[in-house]
PDB file of C-alpha atoms in Angstrom:
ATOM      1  CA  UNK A  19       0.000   0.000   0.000  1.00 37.00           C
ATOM      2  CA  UNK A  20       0.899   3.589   0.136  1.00 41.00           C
ATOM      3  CA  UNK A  21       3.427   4.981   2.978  1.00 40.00           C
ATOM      4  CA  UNK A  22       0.747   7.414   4.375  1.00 42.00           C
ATOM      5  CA  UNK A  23       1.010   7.266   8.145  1.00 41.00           C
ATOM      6  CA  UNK A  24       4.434   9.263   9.095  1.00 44.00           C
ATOM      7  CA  UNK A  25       4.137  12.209   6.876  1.00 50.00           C
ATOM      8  CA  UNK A  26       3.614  15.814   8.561  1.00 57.00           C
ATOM      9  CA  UNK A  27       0.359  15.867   6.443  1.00 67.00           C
ATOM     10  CA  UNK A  28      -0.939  13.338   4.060  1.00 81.00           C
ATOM     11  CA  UNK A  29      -0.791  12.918   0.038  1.00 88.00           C
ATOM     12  CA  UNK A  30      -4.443  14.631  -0.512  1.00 90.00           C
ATOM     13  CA  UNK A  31      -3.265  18.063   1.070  1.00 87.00           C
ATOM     14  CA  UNK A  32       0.186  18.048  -1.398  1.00 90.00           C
ATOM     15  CA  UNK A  33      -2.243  17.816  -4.467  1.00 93.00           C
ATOM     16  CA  UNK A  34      -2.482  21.772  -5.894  1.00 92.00           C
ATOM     17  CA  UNK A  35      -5.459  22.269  -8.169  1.00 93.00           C
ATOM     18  CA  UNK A  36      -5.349  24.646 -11.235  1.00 92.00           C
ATOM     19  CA  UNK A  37      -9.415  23.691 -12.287  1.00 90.00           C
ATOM     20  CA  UNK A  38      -9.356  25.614 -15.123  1.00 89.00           C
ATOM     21  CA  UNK A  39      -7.176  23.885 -17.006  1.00 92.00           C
ATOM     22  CA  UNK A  40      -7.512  20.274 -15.664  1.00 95.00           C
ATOM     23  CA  UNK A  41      -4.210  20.240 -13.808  1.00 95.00           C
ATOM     24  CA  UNK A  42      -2.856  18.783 -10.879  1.00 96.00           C
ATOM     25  CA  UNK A  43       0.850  19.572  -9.007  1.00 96.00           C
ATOM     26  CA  UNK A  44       2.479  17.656  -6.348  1.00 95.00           C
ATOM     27  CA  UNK A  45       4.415  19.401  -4.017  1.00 92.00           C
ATOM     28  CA  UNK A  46       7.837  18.280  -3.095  1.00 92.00           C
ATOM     29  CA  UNK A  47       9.845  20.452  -0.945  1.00 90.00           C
ATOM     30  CA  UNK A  48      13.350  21.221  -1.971  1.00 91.00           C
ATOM     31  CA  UNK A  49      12.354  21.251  -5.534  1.00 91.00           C
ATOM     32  CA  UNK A  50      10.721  24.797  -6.863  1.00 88.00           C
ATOM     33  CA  UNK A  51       7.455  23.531  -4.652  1.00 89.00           C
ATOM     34  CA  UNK A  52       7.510  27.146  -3.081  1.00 84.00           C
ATOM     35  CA  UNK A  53       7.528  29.369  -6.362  1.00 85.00           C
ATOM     36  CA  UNK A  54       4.935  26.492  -7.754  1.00 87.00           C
ATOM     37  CA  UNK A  55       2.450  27.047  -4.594  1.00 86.00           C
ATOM     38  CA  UNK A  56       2.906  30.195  -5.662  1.00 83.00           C
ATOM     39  CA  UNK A  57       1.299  30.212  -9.226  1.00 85.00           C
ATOM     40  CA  UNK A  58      -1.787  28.113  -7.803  1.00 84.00           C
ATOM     41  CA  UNK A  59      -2.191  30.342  -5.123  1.00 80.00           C
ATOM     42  CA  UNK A  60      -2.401  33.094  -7.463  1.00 78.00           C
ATOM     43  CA  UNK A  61      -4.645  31.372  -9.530  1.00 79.00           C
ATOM     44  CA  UNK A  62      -7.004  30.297  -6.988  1.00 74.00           C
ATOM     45  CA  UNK A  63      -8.202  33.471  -5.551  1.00 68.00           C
ATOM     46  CA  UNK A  64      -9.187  36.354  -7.437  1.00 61.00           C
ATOM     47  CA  UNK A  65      -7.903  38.611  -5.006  1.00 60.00           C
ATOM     48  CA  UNK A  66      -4.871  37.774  -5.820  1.00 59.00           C
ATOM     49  CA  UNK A  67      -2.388  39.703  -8.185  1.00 58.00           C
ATOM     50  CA  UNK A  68       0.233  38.555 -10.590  1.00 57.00           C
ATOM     51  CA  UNK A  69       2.301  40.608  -8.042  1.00 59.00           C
ATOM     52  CA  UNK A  70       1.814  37.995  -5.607  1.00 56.00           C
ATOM     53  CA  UNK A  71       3.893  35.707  -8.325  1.00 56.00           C
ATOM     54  CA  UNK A  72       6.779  37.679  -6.950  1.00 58.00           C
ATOM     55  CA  UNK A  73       6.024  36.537  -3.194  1.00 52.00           C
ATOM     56  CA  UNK A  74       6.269  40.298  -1.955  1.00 49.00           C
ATOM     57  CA  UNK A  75       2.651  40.100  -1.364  1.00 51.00           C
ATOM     58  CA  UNK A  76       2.417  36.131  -0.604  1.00 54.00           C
ATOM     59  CA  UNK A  77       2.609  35.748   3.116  1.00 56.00           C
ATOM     60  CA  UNK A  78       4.998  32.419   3.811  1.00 59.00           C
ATOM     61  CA  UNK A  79       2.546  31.460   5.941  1.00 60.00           C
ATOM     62  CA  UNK A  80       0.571  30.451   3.180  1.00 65.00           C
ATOM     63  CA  UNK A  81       2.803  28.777   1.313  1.00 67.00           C
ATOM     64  CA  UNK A  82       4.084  26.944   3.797  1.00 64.00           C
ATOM     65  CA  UNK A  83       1.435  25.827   5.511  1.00 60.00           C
ATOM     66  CA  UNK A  84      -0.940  24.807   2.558  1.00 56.00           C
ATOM     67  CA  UNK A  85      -2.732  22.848   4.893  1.00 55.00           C
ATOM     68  CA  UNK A  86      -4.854  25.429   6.602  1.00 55.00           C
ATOM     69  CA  UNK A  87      -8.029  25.739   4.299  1.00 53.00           C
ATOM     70  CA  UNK A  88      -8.951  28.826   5.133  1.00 58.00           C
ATOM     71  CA  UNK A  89      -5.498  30.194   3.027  1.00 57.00           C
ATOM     72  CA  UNK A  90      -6.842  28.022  -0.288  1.00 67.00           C
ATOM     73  CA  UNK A  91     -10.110  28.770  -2.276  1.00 67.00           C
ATOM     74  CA  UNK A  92     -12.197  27.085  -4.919  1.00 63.00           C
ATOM     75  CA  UNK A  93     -11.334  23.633  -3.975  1.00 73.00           C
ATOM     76  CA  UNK A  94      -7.761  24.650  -4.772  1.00 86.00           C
ATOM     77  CA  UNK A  95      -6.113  21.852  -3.182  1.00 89.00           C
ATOM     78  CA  UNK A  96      -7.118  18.181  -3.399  1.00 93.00           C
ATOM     79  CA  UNK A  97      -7.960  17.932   0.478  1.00 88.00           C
ATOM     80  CA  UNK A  98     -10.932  20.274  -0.057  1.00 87.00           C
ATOM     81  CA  UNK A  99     -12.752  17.859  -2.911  1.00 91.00           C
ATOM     82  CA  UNK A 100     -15.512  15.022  -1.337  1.00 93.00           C
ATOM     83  CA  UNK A 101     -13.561  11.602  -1.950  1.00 94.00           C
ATOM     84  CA  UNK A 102     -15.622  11.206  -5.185  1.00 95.00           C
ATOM     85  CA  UNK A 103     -14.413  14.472  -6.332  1.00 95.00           C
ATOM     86  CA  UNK A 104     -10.687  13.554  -5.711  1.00 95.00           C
ATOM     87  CA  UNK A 105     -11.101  10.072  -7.598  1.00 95.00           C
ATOM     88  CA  UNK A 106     -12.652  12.248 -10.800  1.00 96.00           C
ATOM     89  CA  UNK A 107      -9.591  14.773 -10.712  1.00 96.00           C
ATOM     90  CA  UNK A 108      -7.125  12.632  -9.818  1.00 95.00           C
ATOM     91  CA  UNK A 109      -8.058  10.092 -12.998  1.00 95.00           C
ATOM     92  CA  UNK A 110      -8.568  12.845 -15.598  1.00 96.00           C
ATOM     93  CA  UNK A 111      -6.432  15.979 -14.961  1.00 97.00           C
ATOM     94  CA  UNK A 112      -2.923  16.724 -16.268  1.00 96.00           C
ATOM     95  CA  UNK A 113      -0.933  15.818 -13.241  1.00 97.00           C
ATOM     96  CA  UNK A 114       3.459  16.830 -12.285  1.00 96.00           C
ATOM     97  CA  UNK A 115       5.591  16.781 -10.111  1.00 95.00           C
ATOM     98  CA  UNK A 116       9.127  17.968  -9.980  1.00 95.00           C
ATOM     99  CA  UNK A 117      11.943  16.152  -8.271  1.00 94.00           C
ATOM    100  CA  UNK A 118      15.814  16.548  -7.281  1.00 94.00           C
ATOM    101  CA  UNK A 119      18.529  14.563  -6.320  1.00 94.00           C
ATOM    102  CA  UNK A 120      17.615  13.172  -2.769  1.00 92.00           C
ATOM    103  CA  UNK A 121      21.319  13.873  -1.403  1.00 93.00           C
ATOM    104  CA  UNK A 122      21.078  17.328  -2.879  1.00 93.00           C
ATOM    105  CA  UNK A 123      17.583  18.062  -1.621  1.00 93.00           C
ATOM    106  CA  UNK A 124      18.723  16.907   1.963  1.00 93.00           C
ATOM    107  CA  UNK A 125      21.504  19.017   2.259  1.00 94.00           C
ATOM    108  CA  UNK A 126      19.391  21.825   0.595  1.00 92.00           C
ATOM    109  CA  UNK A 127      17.430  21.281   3.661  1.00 92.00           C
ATOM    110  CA  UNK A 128      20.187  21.615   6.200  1.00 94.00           C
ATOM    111  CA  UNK A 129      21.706  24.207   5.069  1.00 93.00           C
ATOM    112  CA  UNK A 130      18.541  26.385   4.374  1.00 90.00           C
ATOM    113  CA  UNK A 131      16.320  25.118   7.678  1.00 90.00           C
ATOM    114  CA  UNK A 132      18.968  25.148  10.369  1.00 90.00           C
ATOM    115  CA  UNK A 133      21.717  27.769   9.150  1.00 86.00           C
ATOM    116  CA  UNK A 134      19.636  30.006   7.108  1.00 83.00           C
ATOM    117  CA  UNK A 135      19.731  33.622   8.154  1.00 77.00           C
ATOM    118  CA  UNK A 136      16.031  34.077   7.088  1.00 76.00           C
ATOM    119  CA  UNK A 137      14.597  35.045  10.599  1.00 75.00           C
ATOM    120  CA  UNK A 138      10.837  34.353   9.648  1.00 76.00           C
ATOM    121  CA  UNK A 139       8.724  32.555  12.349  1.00 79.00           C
ATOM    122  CA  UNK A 140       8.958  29.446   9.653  1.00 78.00           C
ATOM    123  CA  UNK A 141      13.033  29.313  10.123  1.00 82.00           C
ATOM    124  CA  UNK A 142      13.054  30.381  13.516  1.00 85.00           C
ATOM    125  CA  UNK A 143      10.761  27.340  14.101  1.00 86.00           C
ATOM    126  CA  UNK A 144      13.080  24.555  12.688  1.00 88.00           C
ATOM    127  CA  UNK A 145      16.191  26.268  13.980  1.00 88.00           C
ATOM    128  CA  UNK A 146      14.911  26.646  17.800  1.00 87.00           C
ATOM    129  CA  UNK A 147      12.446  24.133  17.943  1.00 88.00           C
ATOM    130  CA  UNK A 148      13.074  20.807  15.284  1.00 88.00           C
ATOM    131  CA  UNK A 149      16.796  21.408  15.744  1.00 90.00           C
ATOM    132  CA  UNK A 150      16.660  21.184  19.346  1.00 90.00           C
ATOM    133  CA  UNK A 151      14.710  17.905  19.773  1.00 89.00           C
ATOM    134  CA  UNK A 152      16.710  16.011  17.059  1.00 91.00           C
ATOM    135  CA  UNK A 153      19.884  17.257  19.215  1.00 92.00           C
ATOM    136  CA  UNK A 154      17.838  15.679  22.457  1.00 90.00           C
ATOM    137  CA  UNK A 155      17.130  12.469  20.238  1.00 90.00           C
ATOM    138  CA  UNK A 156      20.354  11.706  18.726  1.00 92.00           C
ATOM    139  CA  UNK A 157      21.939  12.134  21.792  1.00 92.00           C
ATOM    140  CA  UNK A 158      19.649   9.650  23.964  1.00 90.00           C
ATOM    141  CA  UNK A 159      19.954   7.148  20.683  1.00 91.00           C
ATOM    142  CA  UNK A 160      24.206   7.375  20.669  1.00 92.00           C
ATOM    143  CA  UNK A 161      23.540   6.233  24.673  1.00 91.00           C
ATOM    144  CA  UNK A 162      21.023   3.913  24.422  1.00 88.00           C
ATOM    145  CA  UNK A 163      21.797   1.848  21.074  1.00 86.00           C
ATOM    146  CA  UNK A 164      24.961   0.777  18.954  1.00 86.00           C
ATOM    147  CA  UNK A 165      24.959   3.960  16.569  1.00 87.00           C
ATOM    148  CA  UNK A 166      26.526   3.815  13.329  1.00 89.00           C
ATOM    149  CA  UNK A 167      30.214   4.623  13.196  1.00 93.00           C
ATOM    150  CA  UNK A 168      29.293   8.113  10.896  1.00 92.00           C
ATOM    151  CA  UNK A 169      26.907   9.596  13.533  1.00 94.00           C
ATOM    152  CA  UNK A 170      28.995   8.818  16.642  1.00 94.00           C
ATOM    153  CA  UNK A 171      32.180  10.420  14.695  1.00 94.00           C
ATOM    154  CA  UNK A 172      30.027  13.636  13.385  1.00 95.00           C
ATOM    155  CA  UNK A 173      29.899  17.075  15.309  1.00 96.00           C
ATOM    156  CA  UNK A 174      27.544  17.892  17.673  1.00 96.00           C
ATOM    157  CA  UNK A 175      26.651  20.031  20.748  1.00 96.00           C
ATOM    158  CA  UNK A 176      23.030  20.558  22.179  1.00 95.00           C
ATOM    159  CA  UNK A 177      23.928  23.323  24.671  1.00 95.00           C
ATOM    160  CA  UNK A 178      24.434  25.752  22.143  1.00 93.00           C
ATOM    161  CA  UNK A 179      21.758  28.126  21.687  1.00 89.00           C
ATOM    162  CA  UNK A 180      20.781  27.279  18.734  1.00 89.00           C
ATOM    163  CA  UNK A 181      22.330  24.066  19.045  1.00 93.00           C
ATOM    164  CA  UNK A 182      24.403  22.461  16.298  1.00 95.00           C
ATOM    165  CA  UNK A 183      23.948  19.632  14.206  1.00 95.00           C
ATOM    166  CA  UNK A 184      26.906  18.970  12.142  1.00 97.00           C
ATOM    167  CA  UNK A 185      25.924  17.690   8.535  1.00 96.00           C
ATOM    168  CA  UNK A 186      27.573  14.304   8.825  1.00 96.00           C
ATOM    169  CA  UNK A 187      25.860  13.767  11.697  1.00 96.00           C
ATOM    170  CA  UNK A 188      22.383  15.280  10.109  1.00 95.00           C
ATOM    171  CA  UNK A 189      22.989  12.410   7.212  1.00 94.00           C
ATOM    172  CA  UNK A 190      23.254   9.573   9.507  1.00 93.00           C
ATOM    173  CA  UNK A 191      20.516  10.671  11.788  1.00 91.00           C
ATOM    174  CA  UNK A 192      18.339  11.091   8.509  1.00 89.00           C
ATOM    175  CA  UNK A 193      19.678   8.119   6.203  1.00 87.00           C
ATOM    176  CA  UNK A 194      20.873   5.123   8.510  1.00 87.00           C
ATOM    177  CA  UNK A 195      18.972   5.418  11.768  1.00 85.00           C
ATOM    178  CA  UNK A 196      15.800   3.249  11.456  1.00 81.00           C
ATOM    179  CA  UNK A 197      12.162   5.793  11.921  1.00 77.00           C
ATOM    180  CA  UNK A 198      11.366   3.560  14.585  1.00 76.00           C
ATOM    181  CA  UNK A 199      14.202   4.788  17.005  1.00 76.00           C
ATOM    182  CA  UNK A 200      13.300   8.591  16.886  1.00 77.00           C
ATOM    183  CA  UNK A 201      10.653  10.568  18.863  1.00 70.00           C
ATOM    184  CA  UNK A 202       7.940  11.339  17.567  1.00 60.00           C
ATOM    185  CA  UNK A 203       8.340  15.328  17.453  1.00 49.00           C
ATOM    186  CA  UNK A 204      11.356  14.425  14.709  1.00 53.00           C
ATOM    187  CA  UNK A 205      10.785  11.473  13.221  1.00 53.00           C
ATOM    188  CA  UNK A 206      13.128  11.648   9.736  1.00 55.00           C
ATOM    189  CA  UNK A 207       9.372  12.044   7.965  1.00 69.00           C
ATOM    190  CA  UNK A 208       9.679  16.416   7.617  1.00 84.00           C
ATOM    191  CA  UNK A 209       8.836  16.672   4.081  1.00 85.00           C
ATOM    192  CA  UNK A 210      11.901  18.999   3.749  1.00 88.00           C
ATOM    193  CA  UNK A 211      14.432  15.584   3.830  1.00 89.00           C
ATOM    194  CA  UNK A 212      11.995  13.289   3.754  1.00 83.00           C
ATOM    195  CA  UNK A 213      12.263  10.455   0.433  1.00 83.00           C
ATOM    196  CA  UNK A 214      10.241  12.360  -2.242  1.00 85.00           C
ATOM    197  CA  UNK A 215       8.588   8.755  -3.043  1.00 85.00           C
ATOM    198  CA  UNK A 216       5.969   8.574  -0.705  1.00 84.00           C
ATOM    199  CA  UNK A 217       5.616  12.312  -0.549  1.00 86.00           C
ATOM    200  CA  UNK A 218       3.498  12.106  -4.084  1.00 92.00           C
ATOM    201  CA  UNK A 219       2.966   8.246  -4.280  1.00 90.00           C
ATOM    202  CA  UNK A 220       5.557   8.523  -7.267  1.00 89.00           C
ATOM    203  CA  UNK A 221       5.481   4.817  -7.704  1.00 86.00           C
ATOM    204  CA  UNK A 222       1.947   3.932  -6.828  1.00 86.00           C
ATOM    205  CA  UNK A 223       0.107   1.827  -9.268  1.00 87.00           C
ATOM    206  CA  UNK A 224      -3.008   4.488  -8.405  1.00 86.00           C
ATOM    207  CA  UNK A 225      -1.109   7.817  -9.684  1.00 91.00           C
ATOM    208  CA  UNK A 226       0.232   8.213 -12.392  1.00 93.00           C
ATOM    209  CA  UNK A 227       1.750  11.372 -13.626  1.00 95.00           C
ATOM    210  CA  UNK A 228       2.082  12.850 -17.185  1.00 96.00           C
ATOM    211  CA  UNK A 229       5.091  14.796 -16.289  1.00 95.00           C
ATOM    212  CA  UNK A 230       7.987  14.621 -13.673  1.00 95.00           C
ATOM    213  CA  UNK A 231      10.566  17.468 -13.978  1.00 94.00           C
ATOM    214  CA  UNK A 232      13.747  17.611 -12.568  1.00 94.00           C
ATOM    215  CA  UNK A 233      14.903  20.514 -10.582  1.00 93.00           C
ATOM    216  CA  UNK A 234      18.189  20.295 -12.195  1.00 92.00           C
ATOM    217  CA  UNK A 235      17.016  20.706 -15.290  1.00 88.00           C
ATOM    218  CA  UNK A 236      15.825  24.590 -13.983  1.00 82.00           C
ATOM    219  CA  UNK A 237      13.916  26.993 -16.459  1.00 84.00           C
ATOM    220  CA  UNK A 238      13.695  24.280 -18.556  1.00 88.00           C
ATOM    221  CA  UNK A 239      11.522  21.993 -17.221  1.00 92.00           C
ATOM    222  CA  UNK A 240       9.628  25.116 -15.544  1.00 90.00           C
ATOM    223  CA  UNK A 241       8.586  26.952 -19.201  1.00 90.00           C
ATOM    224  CA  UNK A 242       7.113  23.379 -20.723  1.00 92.00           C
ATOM    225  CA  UNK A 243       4.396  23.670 -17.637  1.00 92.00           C
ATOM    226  CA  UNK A 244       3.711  26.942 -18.125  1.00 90.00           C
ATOM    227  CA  UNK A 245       3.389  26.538 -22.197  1.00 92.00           C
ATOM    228  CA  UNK A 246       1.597  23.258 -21.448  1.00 92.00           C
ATOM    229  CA  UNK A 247      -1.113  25.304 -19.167  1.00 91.00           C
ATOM    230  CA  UNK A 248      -1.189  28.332 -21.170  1.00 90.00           C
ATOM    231  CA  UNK A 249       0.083  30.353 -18.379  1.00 88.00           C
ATOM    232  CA  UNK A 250       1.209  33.414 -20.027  1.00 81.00           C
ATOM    233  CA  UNK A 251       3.410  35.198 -16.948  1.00 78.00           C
ATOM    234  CA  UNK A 252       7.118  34.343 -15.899  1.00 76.00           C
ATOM    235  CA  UNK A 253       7.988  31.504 -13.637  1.00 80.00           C
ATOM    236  CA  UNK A 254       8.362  33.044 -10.116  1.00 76.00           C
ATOM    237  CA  UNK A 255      12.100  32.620  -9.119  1.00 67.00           C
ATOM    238  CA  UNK A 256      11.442  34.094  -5.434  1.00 59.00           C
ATOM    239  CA  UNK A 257      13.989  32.788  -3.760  1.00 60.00           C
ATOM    240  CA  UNK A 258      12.522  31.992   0.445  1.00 50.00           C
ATOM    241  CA  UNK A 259      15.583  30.431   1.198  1.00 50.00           C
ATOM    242  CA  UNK A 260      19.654  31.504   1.158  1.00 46.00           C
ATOM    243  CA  UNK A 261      20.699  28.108  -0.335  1.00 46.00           C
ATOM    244  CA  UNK A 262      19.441  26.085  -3.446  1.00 49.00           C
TER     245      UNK A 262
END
């Protein structure tokens, strides 16, 4: 079946609608998802301007926390549908994704999340609070279980304030320690270095998407959705974060 239960929020709430022209985007974090959210926020609400495609007039809080339905209008993300609804769209609209390297995206996510300088309440959160209790938790786990050899040699110091998480040690806490042995405030499911697999059901026999581009690819991949929808402004490009 579909790995569902440990993401921060499930596969029906990544699913941005654009229901004028039939199609359907996966978010994937790490991989232009911010700058997409973007374009279908803009095109859900009238209220909106194509201003808002340059995020001066987007607060973060809605693109980062697509979630809260009260941001979204016009059934603009999946979540909002009935279940029939969802089964209709999700079997006849264009549907994409975009993807990246998974080591890349992780240490995008590192970098960006903990040692950003952005000082947004978004940032602030993962540096002071997520930070903190995977500090907490790979310390206990180093005491209480035979670690691998990479996270007991990487850098680390919880009594700094913010604490630091060296990025050896942030790969082996992420890559080789099983879900199983972390708490459950940081289990390695935060969409932001989470495996992009389960994230959009990529290899689910019930989705299946017309087109997957590759954040490496850049403005490429980026102008054949927007000449594929007919969208006739400029891909975003806001950059939220100090590190691609």
């Amino acid at each position: 079946g579909d790995t569902q239960t440990n993401l921060h929020y499930p596969f029906e709430k990544r699913i941005f609608l654009a229901n004028t022209e039939k199609i359907a985007y996966c978010a994937i974090a790490k991989a232009f998802s911010s700058n997409m959210k973007r374009i279908f926020l803009y095109l859900s609400d009238s209220s909106h301007s194509a201003q808002d495609l340059r995020g001066d007039n987007a607060p973060l809080q809605q693109i980062h926390y697509p979630h809260q339905q009260n941001f979204w209008k016009n059934g603009s993300v999946l979540d909002h549908l009935p279940k029939e609804e969802q089964d209709r769209v999700m079997e006849s609209y264009f549907k994409f994704i975009f993807v990246r390297d998974p080591l890349k995206k992780v240490i995008s996510a590192y970098r960006d999340k903990f040692y950003g300088q952005s000082d947004d309440i978004f940032h602030a959160y993962f540096r002071n609070t997520i930070a903190a209790a995977m500090c907490r938790d790979i310390e206990r786990y180093k005491q209480e279980f035979s670690a691998p050899s990479y996270l007991m040699e990487g850098e680390i110091d919880c009594t700094r304030q913010p604490v630091f998480i060296g990025l050896q040690t942030f790969l082996a806490w992420v890559v080789l320690v099983p879900i199983e042995s972390k708490s459950d405030s940081n289990r390695n499911d935060n969409p932001h270095w989470a495996p992009s697999l389960p994230l959009c059901r990529i290899c689910s026999p019930s989705v299946k998407f017309d087109f997957v581009g590759h954040f490496e690819e850049g403005d490429g991949d980026t102008k054949d959705i927007l000449d594929h929808a007919k969208w006739d402004f400029p891909f975003p490009n806001v950059n939220d974060t100090q590190f691609d």
